[in-house]
Each structure stands twice: as C-alpha cells, then as structure tokens.
C-alpha cells in the first residue's frame, strides 16, 4: 500500500486518540466549542465549559457575547452550561432580547452611541407609549437617561429633544426644508441627523423592528 493511501486511516486513528472520535460532525462540534472558548479567553473572561460552580458577576463583554450566541441559535440550556450560570440567570440577561422578539408592539430599537461604543439600548413601543432600556456602560454620563433605570415616556421625549437643534433656532423652516421635513418633530429629525450634536461625540443608531429581526436570522 502506498503511503498516500495509508494516510487517511492514520489521520482517523490520530483523531480518535486525541478527540475520542473520528466522526466528522462530532469533530466539527468540538472545533466550534474550542473556537468559542478561545474567543472568550482572548477577551480575558474565563469560561466554565463544564458548568461547574457559578460565576458571581457578568462583564459587559460577557453579556454581549451571550446575546450574540443566543442569536446564533444557542439554546438557554447550552448557554447556562457554557457560562456556568443558572438558566434563570440566562433568561434574566436575555430579557430585553426575548421581549423584543415576542412583543410586536415594540417597533423600533435605538442604540445610544459614544463614537463607536454602544451605551444604551432603547426599545420603543409607540402604541402604548412605553420604552425599555438596557445600559451597556457604567458611566452614567454616557447613558441615555443617566441614573434613571426605568424612564417614562416623558423622559424619552425629553431625551429626543436633547439630541435635536432647538425649536427656537433661527431659520427653522429653512433647516427643516433642508432635512426634507415639513414640521418640527424630534424623532423625524433624529432619523435624519442621527442625533449628532456639535458639542459631543454621541449619536443615535435607529433600527426598525424588521431590521433588528433580520440581523438575528
């Protein structure tokens, strides 16, 4: 037998010795698990792959990665084992994503940004005049609503106004016309300007429900 003919069986034996299997699907699963582990370790966050013990605190990077894995199709049980926390804790961390998925009244997601850093996620229910937020920074100066954890609709309206030029601005009609607007509406202005102001580096990414759900597929 030529060496090149013996090589495949040698590789299969090597795989069985190292990984305990030569099944392609099982090897791919092991490779994906290893890649996910490497990614978490490169971020500086140890991962408990066997689910032993419980992590006491979750860093924001952990939260972002958890949500990313969830939208990749990972189940809650798998996530609980991977991160070494309870299923109920996983549900708590996924609360905003699960709400957005299940509640059709939430038709818009705003992400309050500082340069390229996401600071506050704002899910908007215009029908019932409600908003739900998830802060992604501990710096209250860069949060959309500062120390307020459960802002009202009135708080939301004030926030929108704070990211627009004032209604008292000179030549207001000309400015609105340049934006393609017929009247002063903070939400429409932000959709045009992204809420950018000359005095800071913060802005607002506006996503409609269909855009968000499409990103998750």
PDB file of N, CA and C in Angstrom, residues 3-23 27:
ATOM      1  N   UNK A   3       2.061   5.092   0.668  1.00  0.00           N
ATOM      2  CA  UNK A   3       1.902   5.961   1.844  1.00  0.00           C
ATOM      3  C   UNK A   3       0.683   6.859   1.753  1.00  0.00           C
ATOM      4  N   UNK A   4       0.395   7.388   0.555  1.00  0.00           N
ATOM      5  CA  UNK A   4      -0.726   8.312   0.418  1.00  0.00           C
ATOM      6  C   UNK A   4      -2.053   7.604   0.659  1.00  0.00           C
ATOM      7  N   UNK A   5      -2.094   6.260   0.410  1.00  0.00           N
ATOM      8  CA  UNK A   5      -3.303   5.512   0.649  1.00  0.00           C
ATOM      9  C   UNK A   5      -3.505   5.213   2.129  1.00  0.00           C
ATOM     10  N   UNK A   6      -2.412   5.086   2.864  1.00  0.00           N
ATOM     11  CA  UNK A   6      -2.497   4.787   4.298  1.00  0.00           C
ATOM     12  C   UNK A   6      -2.772   6.027   5.131  1.00  0.00           C
ATOM     13  N   UNK A   7      -2.530   7.188   4.549  1.00  0.00           N
ATOM     14  CA  UNK A   7      -2.631   8.440   5.322  1.00  0.00           C
ATOM     15  C   UNK A   7      -4.019   8.700   5.893  1.00  0.00           C
ATOM     16  N   UNK A   8      -5.137   8.526   5.136  1.00  0.00           N
ATOM     17  CA  UNK A   8      -6.458   8.808   5.715  1.00  0.00           C
ATOM     18  C   UNK A   8      -6.750   8.000   6.969  1.00  0.00           C
ATOM     19  N   UNK A   9      -6.420   6.696   6.943  1.00  0.00           N
ATOM     20  CA  UNK A   9      -6.673   5.876   8.122  1.00  0.00           C
ATOM     21  C   UNK A   9      -5.805   6.316   9.286  1.00  0.00           C
ATOM     22  N   UNK A  10      -4.563   6.767   8.987  1.00  0.00           N
ATOM     23  CA  UNK A  10      -3.690   7.280  10.037  1.00  0.00           C
ATOM     24  C   UNK A  10      -4.260   8.524  10.682  1.00  0.00           C
ATOM     25  N   UNK A  11      -4.862   9.374   9.881  1.00  0.00           N
ATOM     26  CA  UNK A  11      -5.476  10.592  10.400  1.00  0.00           C
ATOM     27  C   UNK A  11      -6.677  10.246  11.280  1.00  0.00           C
ATOM     28  N   UNK A  12      -7.472   9.285  10.828  1.00  0.00           N
ATOM     29  CA  UNK A  12      -8.642   8.882  11.619  1.00  0.00           C
ATOM     30  C   UNK A  12      -8.221   8.313  12.974  1.00  0.00           C
ATOM     31  N   UNK A  13      -7.155   7.522  12.958  1.00  0.00           N
ATOM     32  CA  UNK A  13      -6.652   6.973  14.223  1.00  0.00           C
ATOM     33  C   UNK A  13      -6.156   8.084  15.139  1.00  0.00           C
ATOM     34  N   UNK A  14      -5.490   9.075  14.547  1.00  0.00           N
ATOM     35  CA  UNK A  14      -4.992  10.208  15.335  1.00  0.00           C
ATOM     36  C   UNK A  14      -6.140  10.989  15.948  1.00  0.00           C
ATOM     37  N   UNK A  15      -7.201  11.185  15.179  1.00  0.00           N
ATOM     38  CA  UNK A  15      -8.371  11.896  15.694  1.00  0.00           C
ATOM     39  C   UNK A  15      -9.002  11.142  16.852  1.00  0.00           C
ATOM     40  N   UNK A  16      -9.088   9.833  16.719  1.00  0.00           N
ATOM     41  CA  UNK A  16      -9.663   9.030  17.807  1.00  0.00           C
ATOM     42  C   UNK A  16      -8.808   9.105  19.060  1.00  0.00           C
ATOM     43  N   UNK A  17      -7.480   9.108  18.866  1.00  0.00           N
ATOM     44  CA  UNK A  17      -6.578   9.173  20.011  1.00  0.00           C
ATOM     45  C   UNK A  17      -6.702  10.519  20.738  1.00  0.00           C
ATOM     46  N   UNK A  18      -6.810  11.605  19.975  1.00  0.00           N
ATOM     47  CA  UNK A  18      -6.807  12.951  20.572  1.00  0.00           C
ATOM     48  C   UNK A  18      -8.195  13.366  21.048  1.00  0.00           C
ATOM     49  N   UNK A  19      -9.199  13.150  20.189  1.00  0.00           N
ATOM     50  CA  UNK A  19     -10.539  13.677  20.469  1.00  0.00           C
ATOM     51  C   UNK A  19     -11.535  12.620  20.904  1.00  0.00           C
ATOM     52  N   UNK A  20     -11.144  11.354  20.810  1.00  0.00           N
ATOM     53  CA  UNK A  20     -12.046  10.293  21.211  1.00  0.00           C
ATOM     54  C   UNK A  20     -13.088   9.948  20.177  1.00  0.00           C
ATOM     55  N   UNK A  21     -12.976  10.486  18.977  1.00  0.00           N
ATOM     56  CA  UNK A  21     -13.929  10.217  17.909  1.00  0.00           C
ATOM     57  C   UNK A  21     -13.300  10.558  16.568  1.00  0.00           C
ATOM     58  N   UNK A  22     -13.807   9.913  15.517  1.00  0.00           N
ATOM     59  CA  UNK A  22     -13.407  10.298  14.172  1.00  0.00           C
ATOM     60  C   UNK A  22     -14.638  10.695  13.349  1.00  0.00           C
ATOM     61  N   UNK A  23     -15.765  10.875  14.045  1.00  0.00           N
ATOM     62  CA  UNK A  23     -16.996  11.300  13.385  1.00  0.00           C
ATOM     63  C   UNK A  23     -16.887  12.772  12.977  1.00  0.00           C
ATOM     64  N   UNK A  27     -16.457  16.070  15.410  1.00  0.00           N
ATOM     65  CA  UNK A  27     -15.212  16.846  15.339  1.00  0.00           C
ATOM     66  C   UNK A  27     -15.512  18.314  15.070  1.00  0.00           C
TER      67      UNK A  27
END
